[in-house]
Amino acid sequence: MTREYSTEEIADKDRRFVWHPFTQMQEYMAADPVIVERGEGIQLIDVNGRAYYDGVSSLWLNVHGHCVPEINAAITTQLDRIAHSTLLGCANVPSACLAEKLVSLTPASLTRVFYSDSGSEAVEIGLKIAYQYWRQQGDDHRRYFVNMTDAYHGDTVGSVSVGGIDLFHRVYSDLLFPTLSVPYPHPYRFDGTPAECARHCLDELDRVLAERHSEIIGLIVEPIVQGAAGMIVMPDGYLKGIENRCREFEILLLTDEVATGWGRTGPLFACEHEAVKPDILMTAKGLTGGYLPLAATLTADHVFDAFLGDYSEQKTFFHGHSYTGNQLCCAAALASIDLFEKRNLIDSVRLKSETLAARLQEFANCAQVGDVRGKGFMWGVELVRDKATKLPYGWEERMGIRVCNRCRELGMILRSLGNVVVFMPPLASSEKEIEEMIGILHRAIVEVTE
Ligand code: PLP
């Protein structure tokens, strides 16, 4: 296939006109970008024909690989019918079918689907629904969400407010609403056993709930794995402990499955690990197999019912976006879910993730690897300056970035979170591909840190 512009011309357009997300543009503009032209299976092919493993699933979302014929066909079939019509007071075929499917696949407490376009919006919507829910019960007193230290729920002002990563918070602090923050259990950085770590964190939550429960709207948590904080895995029983307390103190439980959903941690949704039934659940990323931007906020009956009433009562949820419930996105999601079922993907993830976990755990022998942690296909390798004291590398040493840069030279795209190198390959990766990707990662870590 011939291209209209040369590689240099595209690089020039990119440097001059595109502002890249989460990217220091001064550095970016000084380097040669990887310009992706197409995808084949779990590889990205650049404009020069060089192939790279997509080791972070194009930012934690790709499931079945790229250019999957079944998903391509579903999108083009839908395109021949219609690309988009509004969902404001009007229905469409794929969004109705997908909503039924989502309700059948998510925890049994959830019965309604509100669509949006990104994980951040799905969270924003969950927060607004939870807030309005209490007001429509005549309870105007509740104004706080309980959130977790180091949480990440997206980049809109509301979702940043319930986040806990100082780097993303600091500059916007005047814009954010206050929350009641409780510690998220981080066993590697806790002086004690994982069970003691969970106990300590639940005690803190108990204290906040006992003192403030009548002012609390709900609690928001990334279930099982806290992603952007550095792939931190909760100790067993902690999520259930949270759910029990939400029930005891009658506050809403919001689970953010934007990153953990769609088989990332093993089961289809991370809540399933501990049979947790939230009042509100947010999903995005892998929902369309990583093809198109679609997100959903699911709610329980009692939440939805609080919004029903005569028009004049003004209980409507006055929220929506231009592309809410877009047909192409919903068609892609239905095709992706179909593939989950046809390919028994959840069973195969269970098997492959055992090999993946065992191979990654071997990294613990590397001199500068402090911790290897994860679940399913969601892993982080924490690099430390001193293993005995767990002393982190300084920000200016850019150790995570350097390892990712070396991986790129060796043929795999990764992104780090500070000193934690994230490894989240597409669920469709074969054992052989996993082996090759892990080989690249190991070589990069050894070469850069030793
Ligand atoms: N919530 C969690 C747990 C996430 O990990 C992310 C993104 O990484 C988001 C929300 C935001 O999703 P999006 O980038 O689609 O807005």
Short mmCIF file of C-alpha atoms and ligand atoms in Angstrom, two decimals:
data_model
loop_
_atom_site.label_atom_id
_atom_site.label_comp_id
_atom_site.label_asym_id
_atom_site.label_seq_id
_atom_site.Cartn_x
_atom_site.Cartn_y
_atom_site.Cartn_z
CA MET A 1 0.00 0.00 0.00
CA THR A 2 1.43 3.41 -0.90
CA ARG A 3 1.10 6.33 1.47
CA GLU A 4 0.30 9.90 0.66
CA TYR A 5 3.11 11.22 2.90
CA SER A 6 6.63 10.03 3.68
CA THR A 7 7.60 8.92 7.20
CA GLU A 8 9.49 12.19 7.72
CA GLU A 9 6.47 14.26 6.68
CA ILE A 10 4.19 12.42 9.10
CA ALA A 11 6.74 12.77 11.91
CA ASP A 12 6.93 16.47 11.14
CA LYS A 13 3.14 16.90 11.24
CA ASP A 14 3.00 14.96 14.52
CA ARG A 15 5.74 17.07 16.12
CA ARG A 16 4.24 20.35 14.97
CA PHE A 17 0.54 19.79 15.57
CA VAL A 18 -0.23 16.95 18.02
CA TRP A 19 -0.25 17.41 21.79
CA HIS A 20 0.25 13.92 23.23
CA PRO A 21 -1.46 12.80 26.45
CA PHE A 22 0.62 12.26 29.61
CA THR A 23 3.73 13.19 27.60
CA GLN A 24 6.41 15.82 28.24
CA MET A 25 6.23 17.39 24.81
CA GLN A 26 9.62 19.10 25.01
CA GLU A 27 11.35 15.72 25.21
CA TYR A 28 8.94 14.08 22.81
CA MET A 29 9.50 16.66 20.10
CA ALA A 30 13.26 16.16 20.31
CA ALA A 31 13.08 12.40 19.62
CA ASP A 32 11.95 10.23 16.71
CA PRO A 33 8.42 8.99 17.40
CA VAL A 34 7.21 5.46 16.74
CA ILE A 35 4.46 6.03 14.17
CA VAL A 36 2.08 3.11 14.17
CA GLU A 37 0.54 2.32 10.84
CA ARG A 38 -1.26 -0.96 11.39
CA GLY A 39 -1.75 -3.85 13.77
CA GLU A 40 -1.38 -7.59 13.28
CA GLY A 41 -2.41 -9.88 16.11
CA ILE A 42 -0.72 -8.57 19.24
CA GLN A 43 1.87 -6.58 17.29
CA LEU A 44 1.95 -2.96 16.18
CA ILE A 45 3.67 -2.26 12.88
CA ASP A 46 5.21 1.15 12.34
CA VAL A 47 5.49 3.19 9.14
CA ASN A 48 8.90 1.65 8.45
CA GLY A 49 7.49 -1.88 8.70
CA ARG A 50 9.07 -2.59 12.10
CA ALA A 51 6.95 -4.77 14.42
CA TYR A 52 6.61 -4.21 18.18
CA TYR A 53 4.78 -6.34 20.72
CA ASP A 54 1.90 -4.37 22.23
CA GLY A 55 3.05 -5.18 25.78
CA VAL A 56 0.58 -2.83 27.49
CA SER A 57 -2.39 -3.61 25.25
CA SER A 58 -2.39 -0.03 23.87
CA LEU A 59 -2.87 1.31 27.37
CA TRP A 60 -4.55 -1.64 29.05
CA LEU A 61 -7.40 -2.15 26.66
CA ASN A 62 -6.66 -4.51 23.80
CA VAL A 63 -8.12 -7.99 24.36
CA HIS A 64 -8.18 -10.10 21.19
CA GLY A 65 -5.30 -8.46 19.30
CA HIS A 66 -5.53 -5.95 16.47
CA CYS A 67 -7.43 -6.19 13.21
CA VAL A 68 -9.58 -9.11 14.35
CA PRO A 69 -11.79 -10.05 11.36
CA GLU A 70 -14.93 -10.66 13.48
CA ILE A 71 -14.78 -7.21 15.14
CA ASN A 72 -13.88 -5.46 11.89
CA ALA A 73 -16.86 -7.14 10.22
CA ALA A 74 -19.25 -6.17 13.04
CA ILE A 75 -18.19 -2.53 12.76
CA THR A 76 -18.47 -2.39 8.96
CA THR A 77 -21.84 -4.19 8.98
CA GLN A 78 -23.09 -1.60 11.46
CA LEU A 79 -21.53 1.19 9.39
CA ASP A 80 -23.64 0.16 6.41
CA ARG A 81 -26.74 0.63 8.58
CA ILE A 82 -25.91 3.78 10.56
CA ALA A 83 -22.85 5.15 12.39
CA HIS A 84 -24.60 7.20 15.05
CA SER A 85 -27.96 8.50 16.20
CA THR A 86 -28.69 10.09 19.55
CA LEU A 87 -29.65 8.09 22.63
CA LEU A 88 -31.35 11.13 24.21
CA GLY A 89 -34.91 9.89 24.45
CA CYS A 90 -34.41 7.56 21.47
CA ALA A 91 -33.19 3.93 21.24
CA ASN A 92 -30.87 2.08 18.90
CA VAL A 93 -30.39 -1.62 18.19
CA PRO A 94 -26.83 -2.42 19.36
CA SER A 95 -26.98 -0.29 22.53
CA ALA A 96 -30.15 -2.09 23.68
CA CYS A 97 -28.67 -5.55 22.95
CA LEU A 98 -25.37 -4.64 24.60
CA ALA A 99 -27.08 -3.30 27.74
CA GLU A 100 -28.88 -6.62 28.22
CA LYS A 101 -25.59 -8.45 27.73
CA LEU A 102 -23.74 -6.23 30.21
CA VAL A 103 -26.41 -6.76 32.85
CA SER A 104 -26.13 -10.53 32.36
CA LEU A 105 -22.30 -10.52 32.65
CA THR A 106 -21.70 -8.15 35.56
CA PRO A 107 -22.47 -8.88 39.25
CA ALA A 108 -26.14 -9.71 39.85
CA SER A 109 -26.82 -6.48 41.76
CA LEU A 110 -26.51 -4.43 38.54
CA THR A 111 -29.52 -3.97 36.29
CA ARG A 112 -29.17 -0.69 34.32
CA VAL A 113 -26.58 0.68 31.92
CA PHE A 114 -25.66 4.32 31.35
CA TYR A 115 -23.26 4.71 28.41
CA SER A 116 -20.41 7.16 27.88
CA ASP A 117 -17.14 7.35 25.95
CA SER A 118 -14.24 6.88 28.39
CA GLY A 119 -13.40 5.46 31.79
CA SER A 120 -13.12 8.95 33.28
CA GLU A 121 -16.63 9.81 32.14
CA ALA A 122 -17.99 6.51 33.43
CA VAL A 123 -16.56 7.42 36.84
CA GLU A 124 -17.82 11.01 36.66
CA ILE A 125 -21.29 9.65 35.89
CA GLY A 126 -21.10 7.14 38.76
CA LEU A 127 -20.19 9.94 41.17
CA LYS A 128 -23.00 12.22 39.97
CA ILE A 129 -25.57 9.43 40.10
CA ALA A 130 -24.49 8.51 43.65
CA TYR A 131 -24.65 12.14 44.79
CA GLN A 132 -28.07 12.75 43.24
CA TYR A 133 -29.36 9.40 44.54
CA TRP A 134 -29.18 10.59 48.15
CA ARG A 135 -30.66 13.98 47.37
CA GLN A 136 -33.62 12.26 45.78
CA GLN A 137 -34.11 10.27 48.98
CA GLY A 138 -34.48 13.62 50.75
CA ASP A 139 -31.00 13.30 52.32
CA ASP A 140 -29.12 16.56 51.63
CA HIS A 141 -26.57 15.98 54.36
CA ARG A 142 -24.27 13.57 52.55
CA ARG A 143 -21.44 15.26 50.70
CA TYR A 144 -18.35 13.05 50.92
CA PHE A 145 -17.00 10.09 49.01
CA VAL A 146 -14.60 7.75 50.74
CA ASN A 147 -11.66 7.14 48.42
CA MET A 148 -8.36 5.29 48.60
CA THR A 149 -4.85 6.68 48.83
CA ASP A 150 -3.04 6.50 45.48
CA ALA A 151 -6.25 5.71 43.61
CA TYR A 152 -6.64 6.65 39.96
CA HIS A 153 -10.11 7.04 38.49
CA GLY A 154 -9.46 9.23 35.43
CA ASP A 155 -8.71 12.81 34.47
CA THR A 156 -11.97 14.76 34.61
CA VAL A 157 -12.31 17.08 37.60
CA GLY A 158 -14.67 14.75 39.45
CA SER A 159 -12.64 11.63 38.81
CA VAL A 160 -9.43 13.42 39.81
CA SER A 161 -11.16 14.53 43.04
CA VAL A 162 -11.65 10.90 44.08
CA GLY A 163 -8.15 9.98 42.92
CA GLY A 164 -5.20 9.96 45.27
CA ILE A 165 -2.06 10.34 43.17
CA ASP A 166 -0.45 13.56 44.33
CA LEU A 167 1.28 14.22 41.01
CA PHE A 168 -2.05 14.47 39.20
CA HIS A 169 -3.82 16.24 42.09
CA ARG A 170 -1.50 18.98 43.19
CA VAL A 171 -1.88 21.49 40.40
CA TYR A 172 -5.70 21.24 40.33
CA SER A 173 -6.23 21.18 44.09
CA ASP A 174 -8.36 24.37 44.12
CA LEU A 175 -10.78 22.83 41.62
CA LEU A 176 -11.30 19.51 43.37
CA PHE A 177 -14.00 18.56 45.88
CA PRO A 178 -12.93 17.21 49.29
CA THR A 179 -13.09 13.48 50.07
CA LEU A 180 -12.47 11.23 53.05
CA SER A 181 -9.36 9.32 52.16
CA VAL A 182 -8.47 5.93 53.63
CA PRO A 183 -5.31 3.88 53.09
CA TYR A 184 -5.27 1.29 50.32
CA PRO A 185 -3.39 -1.82 51.45
CA HIS A 186 0.08 -1.99 49.91
CA PRO A 187 1.64 -5.17 51.33
CA TYR A 188 5.12 -4.56 49.83
CA ARG A 189 5.43 -1.22 51.61
CA PHE A 190 3.80 -2.37 54.86
CA ASP A 191 5.76 -3.62 57.83
CA GLY A 192 3.83 -6.82 58.53
CA THR A 193 1.96 -9.63 56.80
CA PRO A 194 -0.59 -8.97 54.02
CA ALA A 195 -3.36 -9.95 56.44
CA GLU A 196 -2.09 -7.41 59.00
CA CYS A 197 -1.88 -4.82 56.23
CA ALA A 198 -5.53 -5.43 55.28
CA ARG A 199 -6.55 -5.32 58.97
CA HIS A 200 -4.74 -2.01 59.46
CA CYS A 201 -6.49 -0.46 56.44
CA LEU A 202 -9.91 -1.79 57.45
CA ASP A 203 -9.40 -0.36 60.95
CA GLU A 204 -8.81 3.05 59.39
CA LEU A 205 -11.95 2.67 57.29
CA ASP A 206 -13.91 1.62 60.38
CA ARG A 207 -12.76 4.75 62.16
CA VAL A 208 -13.89 7.03 59.32
CA LEU A 209 -17.21 5.23 58.92
CA ALA A 210 -17.98 5.27 62.62
CA GLU A 211 -17.35 9.03 62.85
CA ARG A 212 -18.71 10.25 59.53
CA HIS A 213 -21.09 7.67 58.01
CA SER A 214 -24.11 9.97 57.97
CA GLU A 215 -22.18 12.43 55.74
CA ILE A 216 -20.95 9.77 53.31
CA ILE A 217 -22.41 9.22 49.84
CA GLY A 218 -20.41 6.14 48.97
CA LEU A 219 -17.01 4.51 48.74
CA ILE A 220 -15.12 4.20 45.47
CA VAL A 221 -12.44 1.58 44.92
CA GLU A 222 -10.44 -0.12 42.16
CA PRO A 223 -11.25 -3.72 43.03
CA ILE A 224 -8.43 -6.27 43.58
CA VAL A 225 -5.69 -4.37 41.68
CA GLN A 226 -5.01 -0.66 42.04
CA GLY A 227 -3.65 0.04 38.57
CA ALA A 228 -2.02 3.44 38.08
CA ALA A 229 -0.70 3.42 41.65
CA GLY A 230 1.70 0.69 40.49
CA MET A 231 -0.31 -2.54 40.09
CA ILE A 232 -0.91 -3.03 43.80
CA VAL A 233 -2.81 -6.19 44.66
CA MET A 234 -5.13 -6.13 47.68
CA PRO A 235 -4.73 -8.86 50.29
CA ASP A 236 -7.46 -11.53 50.15
CA GLY A 237 -10.62 -10.54 51.98
CA TYR A 238 -10.05 -6.80 51.88
CA LEU A 239 -12.60 -6.14 49.12
CA LYS A 240 -15.21 -8.23 50.90
CA GLY A 241 -14.40 -6.34 54.09
CA ILE A 242 -15.14 -3.07 52.32
CA GLU A 243 -18.41 -4.38 50.91
CA ASN A 244 -19.56 -5.59 54.34
CA ARG A 245 -18.88 -2.18 55.82
CA CYS A 246 -20.74 -0.37 53.02
CA ARG A 247 -23.76 -2.56 53.78
CA GLU A 248 -23.45 -2.11 57.56
CA PHE A 249 -23.22 1.68 57.32
CA GLU A 250 -25.66 1.92 54.39
CA ILE A 251 -23.44 3.79 51.96
CA LEU A 252 -23.10 3.10 48.25
CA LEU A 253 -20.28 0.90 46.94
CA LEU A 254 -18.81 2.06 43.61
CA THR A 255 -16.33 -0.31 41.97
CA ASP A 256 -14.16 1.12 39.21
CA GLU A 257 -13.53 -1.82 36.86
CA VAL A 258 -12.26 0.39 34.04
CA ALA A 259 -8.85 -1.32 34.19
CA THR A 260 -9.71 -4.60 35.92
CA GLY A 261 -12.77 -5.53 33.84
CA TRP A 262 -12.93 -7.84 30.84
CA GLY A 263 -10.75 -10.63 32.15
CA ARG A 264 -7.72 -8.53 33.08
CA THR A 265 -7.35 -9.99 36.55
CA GLY A 266 -8.66 -13.47 35.65
CA PRO A 267 -12.46 -13.54 35.94
CA LEU A 268 -14.52 -11.29 33.67
CA PHE A 269 -14.81 -8.69 36.47
CA ALA A 270 -12.52 -8.36 39.48
CA CYS A 271 -15.51 -8.16 41.86
CA GLU A 272 -16.01 -11.87 41.13
CA HIS A 273 -12.82 -12.75 43.04
CA GLU A 274 -14.72 -12.10 46.28
CA ALA A 275 -18.33 -12.31 45.06
CA VAL A 276 -18.79 -8.59 45.66
CA LYS A 277 -22.01 -6.94 44.47
CA PRO A 278 -21.56 -3.18 44.06
CA ASP A 279 -24.34 -0.60 43.78
CA ILE A 280 -22.54 1.09 40.89
CA LEU A 281 -19.85 -0.35 38.58
CA MET A 282 -17.82 1.48 35.94
CA THR A 283 -16.33 -0.24 32.90
CA ALA A 284 -14.54 0.96 29.74
CA LYS A 285 -11.15 0.04 28.17
CA GLY A 286 -11.61 -3.65 27.20
CA LEU A 287 -15.37 -3.26 26.70
CA THR A 288 -14.96 -2.99 22.91
CA GLY A 289 -11.94 -5.31 22.89
CA GLY A 290 -9.86 -2.12 22.71
CA TYR A 291 -11.34 -1.05 19.39
CA LEU A 292 -13.53 1.99 19.93
CA PRO A 293 -14.19 4.44 22.78
CA LEU A 294 -17.10 3.17 24.84
CA ALA A 295 -17.74 3.11 28.58
CA ALA A 296 -20.63 2.12 30.80
CA THR A 297 -21.79 2.90 34.32
CA LEU A 298 -24.03 0.13 35.65
CA THR A 299 -26.38 0.68 38.57
CA ALA A 300 -28.50 -1.42 40.90
CA ASP A 301 -32.31 -1.25 40.84
CA HIS A 302 -32.60 0.83 43.98
CA VAL A 303 -30.27 3.46 42.52
CA PHE A 304 -32.13 3.64 39.20
CA ASP A 305 -35.53 3.71 40.92
CA ALA A 306 -34.55 6.85 42.85
CA PHE A 307 -34.47 8.71 39.52
CA LEU A 308 -38.02 7.77 38.51
CA GLY A 309 -40.86 10.25 38.89
CA ASP A 310 -43.07 12.72 37.11
CA TYR A 311 -41.13 15.06 34.77
CA SER A 312 -42.06 18.02 36.97
CA GLU A 313 -40.37 16.40 39.98
CA GLN A 314 -37.02 17.01 38.23
CA LYS A 315 -35.55 13.67 39.26
CA THR A 316 -34.16 13.13 35.75
CA PHE A 317 -30.45 12.38 35.48
CA PHE A 318 -29.51 15.49 33.51
CA HIS A 319 -26.36 14.11 31.98
CA GLY A 320 -25.40 12.82 28.54
CA HIS A 321 -22.87 13.23 25.76
CA SER A 322 -23.19 13.73 22.02
CA TYR A 323 -22.00 10.20 21.28
CA THR A 324 -23.65 8.38 24.19
CA GLY A 325 -24.54 4.83 23.10
CA ASN A 326 -22.84 5.15 19.71
CA GLN A 327 -23.88 2.26 17.44
CA LEU A 328 -20.43 1.47 16.01
CA CYS A 329 -18.92 1.23 19.49
CA CYS A 330 -21.77 -0.94 20.79
CA ALA A 331 -21.50 -3.24 17.75
CA ALA A 332 -17.77 -3.64 18.41
CA ALA A 333 -18.46 -4.44 22.08
CA LEU A 334 -21.04 -7.09 21.15
CA ALA A 335 -18.57 -8.69 18.72
CA SER A 336 -15.84 -8.63 21.36
CA ILE A 337 -18.10 -10.28 23.95
CA ASP A 338 -19.05 -12.88 21.37
CA LEU A 339 -15.35 -13.72 20.96
CA PHE A 340 -14.92 -14.01 24.74
CA GLU A 341 -17.62 -16.67 24.66
CA LYS A 342 -16.62 -18.50 21.44
CA ARG A 343 -12.95 -18.66 22.41
CA ASN A 344 -13.51 -19.49 26.10
CA LEU A 345 -11.17 -16.61 26.76
CA ILE A 346 -11.67 -16.53 30.52
CA ASP A 347 -10.63 -20.21 30.83
CA SER A 348 -7.61 -19.67 28.62
CA VAL A 349 -6.58 -16.55 30.60
CA ARG A 350 -6.68 -18.66 33.75
CA LEU A 351 -4.29 -21.22 32.26
CA LYS A 352 -1.94 -18.78 30.53
CA SER A 353 -1.75 -16.46 33.51
CA GLU A 354 -0.30 -19.28 35.63
CA THR A 355 2.67 -19.53 33.25
CA LEU A 356 2.88 -15.76 33.03
CA ALA A 357 2.93 -15.38 36.82
CA ALA A 358 5.55 -18.11 37.27
CA ARG A 359 7.87 -16.61 34.66
CA LEU A 360 7.52 -13.09 36.00
CA GLN A 361 8.14 -14.23 39.58
CA GLU A 362 11.61 -15.34 38.40
CA PHE A 363 12.41 -11.62 37.95
CA ALA A 364 12.57 -11.39 41.73
CA ASN A 365 16.11 -12.80 41.38
CA CYS A 366 17.26 -9.64 39.55
CA ALA A 367 19.41 -7.40 41.72
CA GLN A 368 17.22 -4.31 41.35
CA VAL A 369 13.76 -5.89 41.27
CA GLY A 370 12.07 -5.22 44.61
CA ASP A 371 8.63 -6.65 43.94
CA VAL A 372 6.75 -8.49 41.20
CA ARG A 373 2.99 -8.29 41.64
CA GLY A 374 -0.19 -8.75 39.71
CA LYS A 375 -3.16 -10.93 38.84
CA GLY A 376 -4.23 -12.51 35.59
CA PHE A 377 -2.81 -10.39 32.76
CA MET A 378 -2.18 -7.27 34.88
CA TRP A 379 1.39 -7.07 36.24
CA GLY A 380 3.94 -4.63 37.57
CA VAL A 381 7.66 -5.08 38.25
CA GLU A 382 8.92 -2.57 40.84
CA LEU A 383 12.55 -1.52 40.41
CA VAL A 384 14.39 -0.35 43.53
CA ARG A 385 17.77 1.20 44.20
CA ASP A 386 18.28 -1.02 47.25
CA LYS A 387 16.45 -4.29 47.61
CA ALA A 388 17.13 -4.74 51.32
CA THR A 389 15.76 -1.33 52.33
CA LYS A 390 13.27 -1.07 49.40
CA LEU A 391 14.76 2.35 48.67
CA PRO A 392 13.19 3.63 45.43
CA TYR A 393 15.13 5.11 42.54
CA GLY A 394 14.91 8.90 42.39
CA TRP A 395 12.47 10.52 39.94
CA GLU A 396 15.40 12.04 38.03
CA GLU A 397 16.93 8.60 37.40
CA ARG A 398 13.96 7.75 35.12
CA MET A 399 14.60 4.07 35.68
CA GLY A 400 11.15 2.89 34.55
CA ILE A 401 11.32 5.04 31.43
CA ARG A 402 14.82 3.78 30.60
CA VAL A 403 13.71 0.15 30.84
CA CYS A 404 10.71 0.89 28.59
CA ASN A 405 12.95 2.67 26.08
CA ARG A 406 15.23 -0.38 25.96
CA CYS A 407 12.18 -2.64 25.49
CA ARG A 408 11.19 -0.48 22.55
CA GLU A 409 14.61 -0.96 20.97
CA LEU A 410 14.20 -4.69 21.50
CA GLY A 411 10.74 -4.74 19.89
CA MET A 412 8.09 -4.20 22.56
CA ILE A 413 6.07 -1.12 23.54
CA LEU A 414 5.67 -0.69 27.31
CA ARG A 415 4.93 2.21 29.65
CA SER A 416 6.07 2.51 33.23
CA LEU A 417 4.41 4.04 36.26
CA GLY A 418 7.39 5.67 37.96
CA ASN A 419 9.68 2.81 38.99
CA VAL A 420 7.06 0.18 38.22
CA VAL A 421 7.30 -1.33 34.76
CA VAL A 422 3.83 -2.36 33.66
CA PHE A 423 3.31 -5.58 31.71
CA MET A 424 -0.25 -6.05 30.47
CA PRO A 425 -0.28 -7.94 27.16
CA PRO A 426 -3.50 -8.61 25.23
CA LEU A 427 -5.44 -11.57 26.63
CA ALA A 428 -5.14 -13.27 23.23
CA SER A 429 -1.32 -13.50 23.49
CA SER A 430 -0.13 -17.06 22.93
CA GLU A 431 2.21 -18.86 25.34
CA LYS A 432 5.02 -18.41 22.80
CA GLU A 433 4.37 -14.68 22.47
CA ILE A 434 4.21 -14.31 26.25
CA GLU A 435 7.54 -16.09 26.51
CA GLU A 436 9.11 -13.76 23.93
CA MET A 437 7.74 -10.62 25.56
CA ILE A 438 8.94 -11.72 28.99
CA GLY A 439 12.37 -12.43 27.46
CA ILE A 440 12.54 -8.85 26.14
CA LEU A 441 11.43 -7.39 29.45
CA HIS A 442 13.96 -9.45 31.42
CA ARG A 443 16.81 -8.49 29.10
CA ALA A 444 15.87 -4.79 29.27
CA ILE A 445 15.72 -4.80 33.08
CA VAL A 446 19.06 -6.57 33.43
CA GLU A 447 20.80 -4.39 30.87
CA VAL A 448 19.48 -1.09 32.22
CA THR A 449 19.72 -1.74 35.96
CA GLU A 450 22.86 -3.86 36.21
N1 PLP B 1 -10.35 4.24 36.19
C1 PLP B 1 -9.27 3.44 36.22
C2 PLP B 1 -9.15 2.41 37.30
C3 PLP B 1 -8.28 3.53 35.23
O1 PLP B 1 -7.21 2.74 35.29
C4 PLP B 1 -8.45 4.49 34.21
C5 PLP B 1 -7.44 4.64 33.17
O2 PLP B 1 -6.37 4.08 33.20
C6 PLP B 1 -9.59 5.31 34.23
C7 PLP B 1 -10.52 5.16 35.22
C8 PLP B 1 -9.78 6.36 33.17
O3 PLP B 1 -10.14 5.77 31.97
P1 PLP B 1 -9.99 6.59 30.60
O4 PLP B 1 -8.54 6.74 30.34
O5 PLP B 1 -10.69 5.72 29.59
O6 PLP B 1 -10.69 7.89 30.79
#
